[in-house]
CSV table of C-alpha atoms and ligand atoms in Angstrom, one decimal:
chain,number,residue,atom,x,y,z
A,4,MET,CA,49.1,-127.2,28.7
A,5,LYS,CA,46.0,-127.9,26.6
A,6,TYR,CA,44.9,-125.0,24.3
A,7,LEU,CA,41.7,-125.1,22.5
A,8,ILE,CA,41.5,-122.7,19.6
A,9,ILE,CA,37.9,-121.6,18.6
A,10,ASN,CA,38.5,-120.1,15.1
A,11,GLY,CA,35.7,-117.9,14.0
A,12,SER,CA,36.9,-116.9,10.7
A,13,ALA,CA,35.5,-118.1,7.3
A,14,HIS,CA,39.0,-118.4,5.7
A,15,ASN,CA,42.7,-118.6,6.5
A,16,GLY,CA,43.5,-114.8,6.1
A,17,ASN,CA,45.1,-112.1,8.2
A,18,THR,CA,43.7,-113.4,11.6
A,19,TYR,CA,45.1,-116.8,10.9
A,20,LYS,CA,48.6,-115.4,10.5
A,21,LEU,CA,48.2,-113.6,13.9
A,22,GLN,CA,46.8,-117.0,15.4
A,23,GLU,CA,49.8,-118.9,14.2
A,24,LEU,CA,52.1,-116.4,15.4
A,25,ALA,CA,50.4,-116.7,19.0
A,26,LYS,CA,50.5,-120.4,18.7
A,27,GLN,CA,54.2,-120.4,17.8
A,28,GLU,CA,54.9,-118.1,20.7
A,29,LEU,CA,53.0,-120.4,23.1
A,30,ALA,CA,54.7,-123.5,21.8
A,31,GLU,CA,58.2,-121.8,22.5
A,32,LEU,CA,57.1,-120.9,26.0
A,33,ASP,CA,55.4,-124.1,26.8
A,34,ALA,CA,57.2,-127.4,25.8
A,35,ARG,CA,54.1,-129.4,26.6
A,36,ALA,CA,51.7,-127.4,24.7
A,37,GLU,CA,49.0,-129.3,22.9
A,38,PHE,CA,46.6,-127.3,20.5
A,39,GLN,CA,43.3,-128.5,19.3
A,40,GLU,CA,41.4,-126.3,16.9
A,41,ILE,CA,37.6,-125.9,16.4
A,42,ARG,CA,37.0,-124.1,12.9
A,43,LEU,CA,33.4,-122.7,13.2
A,44,ARG,CA,33.3,-122.6,9.4
A,45,ASP,CA,33.4,-126.4,9.3
A,46,CYS,CA,31.0,-127.0,12.1
A,47,SER,CA,27.8,-126.0,10.0
A,48,LEU,CA,26.2,-124.6,13.0
A,49,PRO,CA,22.8,-123.0,12.1
A,50,PHE,CA,21.7,-119.8,13.5
A,51,CYS,CA,20.3,-119.8,16.9
A,52,LEU,CA,16.7,-120.3,16.4
A,53,GLY,CA,15.6,-118.4,19.5
A,54,CYS,CA,13.6,-121.4,20.8
A,55,SER,CA,14.9,-120.7,24.3
A,56,LEU,CA,14.9,-124.5,25.0
A,57,CYS,CA,18.5,-124.0,26.3
A,58,PHE,CA,17.3,-121.6,29.1
A,59,ARG,CA,14.1,-123.4,29.9
A,60,LYS,CA,14.7,-127.2,29.6
A,61,GLY,CA,18.5,-127.2,29.4
A,62,HIS,CA,21.0,-126.9,26.6
A,63,SER,CA,20.8,-130.6,25.8
A,64,TYR,CA,17.4,-129.8,24.2
A,65,CYS,CA,19.1,-127.2,21.8
A,66,PRO,CA,18.2,-128.4,18.3
A,67,HIS,CA,22.1,-127.8,17.5
A,68,ASN,CA,23.4,-129.6,20.5
A,69,THR,CA,25.2,-132.2,18.7
A,70,ILE,CA,27.5,-129.2,17.4
A,71,ILE,CA,27.4,-127.2,20.6
A,72,GLN,CA,28.1,-130.0,23.0
A,73,PRO,CA,31.6,-130.9,21.6
A,74,ILE,CA,32.5,-127.1,21.9
A,75,ILE,CA,31.3,-126.9,25.5
A,76,ASP,CA,33.3,-130.2,26.3
A,77,GLY,CA,36.3,-128.8,24.4
A,78,ILE,CA,36.4,-125.8,26.7
A,79,GLU,CA,35.9,-128.0,29.8
A,80,GLN,CA,38.8,-130.2,28.8
A,81,SER,CA,41.2,-127.4,27.9
A,82,ASP,CA,43.4,-125.2,30.2
A,83,GLY,CA,43.3,-122.2,28.0
A,84,VAL,CA,40.9,-121.2,25.1
A,85,ILE,CA,42.1,-119.0,22.4
A,86,PHE,CA,39.3,-117.2,20.6
A,87,SER,CA,40.5,-116.1,17.1
A,88,PHE,CA,38.2,-114.0,14.7
A,89,PRO,CA,38.4,-111.1,12.3
A,90,THR,CA,36.8,-107.8,13.2
A,91,TYR,CA,33.8,-107.0,10.9
A,92,ASN,CA,32.0,-103.7,11.3
A,93,MET,CA,33.8,-103.1,14.6
A,94,GLN,CA,32.4,-106.3,16.1
A,95,LEU,CA,32.5,-110.1,16.0
A,96,PRO,CA,31.9,-111.7,12.5
A,97,ALA,CA,28.7,-113.6,12.3
A,98,LEU,CA,30.4,-117.1,12.7
A,99,MET,CA,31.7,-116.1,16.3
A,100,LYS,CA,28.5,-114.2,17.2
A,101,ASN,CA,26.4,-117.3,16.4
A,102,LEU,CA,28.5,-119.3,18.9
A,103,VAL,CA,28.1,-116.5,21.4
A,104,ASP,CA,24.2,-116.7,20.8
A,105,HIS,CA,24.3,-120.4,21.4
A,106,PHE,CA,26.2,-119.8,24.6
A,107,CYS,CA,23.9,-117.2,26.1
A,108,PHE,CA,22.3,-119.7,28.5
A,109,ILE,CA,25.8,-120.0,30.0
A,110,GLN,CA,25.6,-116.5,31.4
A,111,HIS,CA,22.6,-117.8,33.4
A,112,ARG,CA,24.4,-120.8,34.6
A,113,PRO,CA,28.1,-120.0,34.6
A,114,ARG,CA,30.8,-122.7,34.6
A,115,TYR,CA,34.2,-122.0,33.2
A,116,PHE,CA,35.6,-120.6,36.6
A,117,THR,CA,39.1,-122.1,36.2
A,118,LYS,CA,39.6,-121.2,32.5
A,119,LEU,CA,41.6,-118.4,31.0
A,120,ALA,CA,41.1,-116.9,27.5
A,121,LEU,CA,43.4,-115.3,24.8
A,122,ILE,CA,41.2,-113.3,22.5
A,123,LEU,CA,42.8,-112.3,19.2
A,124,THR,CA,41.4,-110.5,16.4
A,125,THR,CA,42.7,-108.4,13.4
A,126,THR,CA,41.0,-105.4,11.8
A,127,GLY,CA,41.8,-103.3,8.8
A,128,ALA,CA,42.2,-100.4,10.9
A,129,VAL,CA,39.7,-99.8,13.7
A,130,GLY,CA,37.3,-101.8,15.9
A,131,ALA,CA,39.5,-104.7,17.0
A,132,LYS,CA,39.7,-103.6,20.6
A,133,ASN,CA,36.0,-103.2,20.6
A,134,ALA,CA,35.3,-106.7,19.2
A,135,ALA,CA,37.9,-108.3,21.6
A,136,GLU,CA,36.4,-106.5,24.6
A,137,TYR,CA,32.8,-107.7,23.6
A,138,LEU,CA,33.9,-111.4,23.6
A,139,ALA,CA,35.9,-110.9,26.8
A,140,GLY,CA,32.6,-109.6,28.4
A,141,ALA,CA,30.8,-112.7,27.3
A,142,ALA,CA,33.6,-115.0,28.4
A,143,ARG,CA,33.6,-113.5,31.8
A,144,SER,CA,29.9,-114.0,32.0
A,145,TRP,CA,30.4,-117.7,31.2
A,146,GLY,CA,32.9,-117.7,34.3
A,147,PHE,CA,36.3,-117.3,32.6
A,148,ASN,CA,38.7,-116.1,35.2
A,149,ARG,CA,40.8,-113.9,33.0
A,150,CYS,CA,40.9,-112.7,29.4
A,151,TYR,CA,43.9,-111.6,27.5
A,152,LEU,CA,43.3,-109.5,24.5
A,153,LEU,CA,45.4,-109.2,21.3
A,154,PRO,CA,43.6,-106.8,19.0
A,155,VAL,CA,45.8,-106.0,16.0
A,156,ALA,CA,45.4,-103.5,13.0
A,157,ALA,CA,46.5,-105.5,10.1
A,158,VAL,CA,46.0,-102.6,7.6
A,159,SER,CA,45.7,-105.2,4.6
A,160,TRP,CA,43.3,-107.2,2.8
A,161,ASN,CA,44.5,-110.8,3.3
A,162,ASP,CA,48.2,-109.8,2.9
A,163,TYR,CA,49.1,-109.1,6.6
A,164,LYS,CA,52.6,-109.3,7.5
A,165,PRO,CA,53.2,-109.1,11.3
A,166,THR,CA,55.2,-106.0,12.2
A,167,ASN,CA,57.9,-106.0,14.7
A,168,GLN,CA,55.7,-104.1,17.1
A,169,HIS,CA,52.9,-106.8,16.6
A,170,ARG,CA,55.3,-109.5,17.2
A,171,LYS,CA,56.4,-108.0,20.3
A,172,GLN,CA,52.8,-107.4,21.4
A,173,THR,CA,51.9,-111.0,20.6
A,174,ASN,CA,55.0,-112.2,22.5
A,175,LYS,CA,54.1,-110.2,25.6
A,176,ILE,CA,50.5,-111.3,25.6
A,177,ALA,CA,51.2,-114.9,25.1
A,178,LYS,CA,53.7,-114.8,27.8
A,179,GLN,CA,51.2,-113.3,30.2
A,180,PHE,CA,48.6,-115.9,29.1
A,181,TYR,CA,51.0,-118.8,29.6
A,182,GLU,CA,52.4,-117.7,32.9
A,183,ALA,CA,49.0,-117.1,34.3
A,184,LEU,CA,48.0,-120.7,33.1
A,185,ALA,CA,51.2,-122.2,34.6
A,186,GLY,CA,50.9,-120.2,37.8
A,187,LYS,CA,47.4,-121.6,38.2
A,188,LYS,CA,46.6,-118.5,40.4
A,189,LEU,CA,43.0,-117.6,40.0
A,190,ARG,CA,42.0,-114.0,40.5
A,191,SER,CA,39.0,-112.8,42.6
A,192,PRO,CA,36.2,-111.7,40.3
A,193,THR,CA,35.5,-108.1,39.7
A,194,LEU,CA,32.4,-106.4,41.2
A,195,GLY,CA,31.1,-106.3,37.6
A,196,THR,CA,31.3,-110.1,37.4
A,197,LEU,CA,29.6,-110.5,40.7
A,198,ILE,CA,26.5,-108.6,39.9
A,199,PRO,CA,25.1,-110.7,37.2
A,200,PHE,CA,26.4,-113.8,38.9
A,201,ASN,CA,24.5,-113.0,42.0
A,202,LEU,CA,21.4,-111.6,40.3
A,203,PHE,CA,20.9,-114.9,38.3
A,204,ARG,CA,21.7,-116.8,41.5
A,205,GLY,CA,19.1,-114.9,43.4
A,206,MET,CA,16.4,-115.0,40.6
A,207,SER,CA,16.7,-118.9,40.3
A,208,TYR,CA,14.7,-119.3,43.4
A,209,ALA,CA,11.5,-118.3,41.5
A,210,TYR,CA,12.0,-120.9,38.9
A,211,LYS,CA,12.8,-124.1,41.0
A,212,PRO,CA,11.0,-127.4,40.1
A,213,GLY,CA,7.4,-127.1,41.0
A,214,THR,CA,7.1,-123.4,40.5
A,215,GLU,CA,4.7,-122.0,37.9
A,216,TYR,CA,7.5,-121.2,35.4
A,217,ALA,CA,10.0,-123.6,36.6
A,218,TYR,CA,13.2,-123.7,34.3
A,219,GLN,CA,16.7,-125.1,34.1
A,220,ASP,CA,18.2,-122.1,36.2
A,221,GLY,CA,16.1,-123.4,39.2
A,222,VAL,CA,17.7,-126.7,39.0
A,223,PHE,CA,21.3,-125.7,38.1
A,224,TRP,CA,22.0,-123.3,41.0
A,225,GLU,CA,20.7,-125.9,43.6
A,226,GLU,CA,22.4,-128.9,41.9
A,227,THR,CA,25.9,-127.3,41.7
A,228,GLY,CA,25.7,-125.9,45.3
A,229,LEU,CA,26.4,-122.4,43.8
A,230,ILE,CA,23.1,-121.2,45.3
A,231,HIS,CA,24.9,-121.0,48.7
A,232,ARG,CA,28.0,-119.1,47.4
A,233,ALA,CA,28.6,-115.4,46.4
A,234,TYR,CA,31.0,-117.0,43.7
A,235,ALA,CA,32.5,-120.4,42.7
A,236,PRO,CA,34.2,-122.1,45.6
A,237,GLN,CA,37.6,-122.5,43.6
A,238,ILE,CA,37.9,-118.8,43.3
A,239,PRO,CA,39.2,-116.7,46.2
A,240,LEU,CA,36.6,-114.1,47.4
A,241,PRO,CA,37.5,-111.7,50.1
A,242,ILE,CA,34.8,-110.8,52.6
A,243,HIS,CA,33.8,-107.5,51.2
A,244,LYS,CA,33.2,-109.1,47.8
A,245,GLN,CA,31.1,-111.9,49.6
A,246,LEU,CA,29.0,-109.2,51.2
A,247,PHE,CA,28.8,-107.3,47.8
A,248,GLY,CA,27.7,-110.5,46.0
A,249,ASN,CA,25.2,-111.6,48.6
A,250,LEU,CA,23.6,-108.1,48.5
A,251,PHE,CA,22.9,-108.6,44.8
A,252,PHE,CA,21.7,-112.2,45.5
A,253,LEU,CA,19.0,-110.7,47.9
A,254,LEU,CA,18.1,-108.1,45.3
A,255,GLY,CA,17.8,-110.8,42.6
A,256,LYS,CA,15.7,-112.9,44.9
A,257,LYS,CA,13.4,-110.0,45.7
A,258,MET,CA,13.2,-108.8,42.1
A,259,SER,CA,12.2,-112.2,40.9
A,260,LYS,CA,9.1,-112.2,43.0
A,261,SER,CA,7.6,-109.4,41.1
A,262,MET,CA,9.2,-110.0,37.8
A,263,ILE,CA,8.5,-113.6,36.7
A,264,VAL,CA,9.8,-114.5,33.3
A,265,THR,CA,6.9,-116.4,31.7
A,266,TYR,CA,6.9,-118.7,28.8
A,267,LYS,CA,4.3,-120.5,26.6
A,268,LYS,CA,3.4,-123.8,27.9
B,304,FMN,C1,32.9,-107.8,6.1
B,304,FMN,C2,34.1,-107.1,6.5
B,304,FMN,C3,34.0,-106.2,7.5
B,304,FMN,C4,35.1,-105.4,8.0
B,304,FMN,N1,34.9,-104.5,8.9
B,304,FMN,C5,36.0,-103.6,9.3
B,304,FMN,C6,35.8,-102.8,10.3
B,304,FMN,O1,34.8,-102.5,10.9
B,304,FMN,N2,36.9,-101.9,10.6
B,304,FMN,C7,38.1,-102.2,10.0
B,304,FMN,O2,39.0,-101.3,10.3
B,304,FMN,N3,38.3,-103.1,9.0
B,304,FMN,C8,37.3,-103.8,8.7
B,304,FMN,N4,37.4,-104.9,7.8
B,304,FMN,C9,38.7,-105.3,7.4
B,304,FMN,C10,39.2,-106.6,8.1
B,304,FMN,O3,38.9,-106.5,9.6
B,304,FMN,C11,40.6,-106.8,8.1
B,304,FMN,O4,41.1,-107.1,6.7
B,304,FMN,C12,41.1,-108.2,8.9
B,304,FMN,O5,42.3,-108.3,9.0
B,304,FMN,C13,40.4,-109.4,8.1
B,304,FMN,O6,40.9,-110.7,8.7
B,304,FMN,P1,40.8,-111.9,7.9
B,304,FMN,O7,41.7,-111.8,6.7
B,304,FMN,O8,41.3,-113.0,8.9
B,304,FMN,O9,39.4,-112.2,7.5
B,304,FMN,C14,36.3,-105.6,7.3
B,304,FMN,C15,36.5,-106.8,6.3
B,304,FMN,C16,35.4,-107.4,5.9
B,304,FMN,C17,35.5,-108.4,4.9
């Protein structure tokens, strides 16, 4: 299995020890494990400028696309993604949040439907669950099928030694992550995932090429064929969820008529 580690830490500290432990567990479970690591601190990714070119014209127009594109491709080429970052002020550290900001357009144009994530973070005492859940929410909006969370209280400044309980927890989560990857069984999306997916799908009608405020969403949903589906075709979707999704699709389509997002031409 190919694992991509996206490391959002500015140094090799407590989180790195947890990351290495998770890696070790995965390597024991998976004889064919291949790890690739992207250290955001080495990427020199400037802050998102808020130019909205990714939304409007497409992410290839992002002024930082030479840095962003390899990360997008890295996720595409992996089976599982490990997001690893320390918890700062009960949230993501700026390095990881900066990546999430650059990835916001993917919420409008989701793609990683067959990908699974392991999200690990260490905190001093509190906030790790909060930070991990925030990133899981973002990953789900990008299409990730499942997220496994490993939030750990290290109770240390840079001298974390995994306790037996943390080792057991890491072993358990790594096993769940690996087995889900190996089983290749993709889960049907939750109702909470279907709502934004179908709202963006419906709203895209108002932004097709030739419309007053045409933008990339109007191309993407049509081009990928997702415009015709309540969720990605690779993912099982029972009939009641199809109906639920299509209801929000119609709502998005209706809403977009009276709520056009404008931009300066
Ligand atoms: C800027 C900063 C903010 C932090 N915020 C929190 C926090 O909100 N809650 C907490 O319990 N610990 C907090 N800590 C402690 C770290 O989360 C903890 O030491 C973590 O294990 C650091 O991981 P690292 O060594 O990989 O950087 C903070 C530490 C720093 C440097």
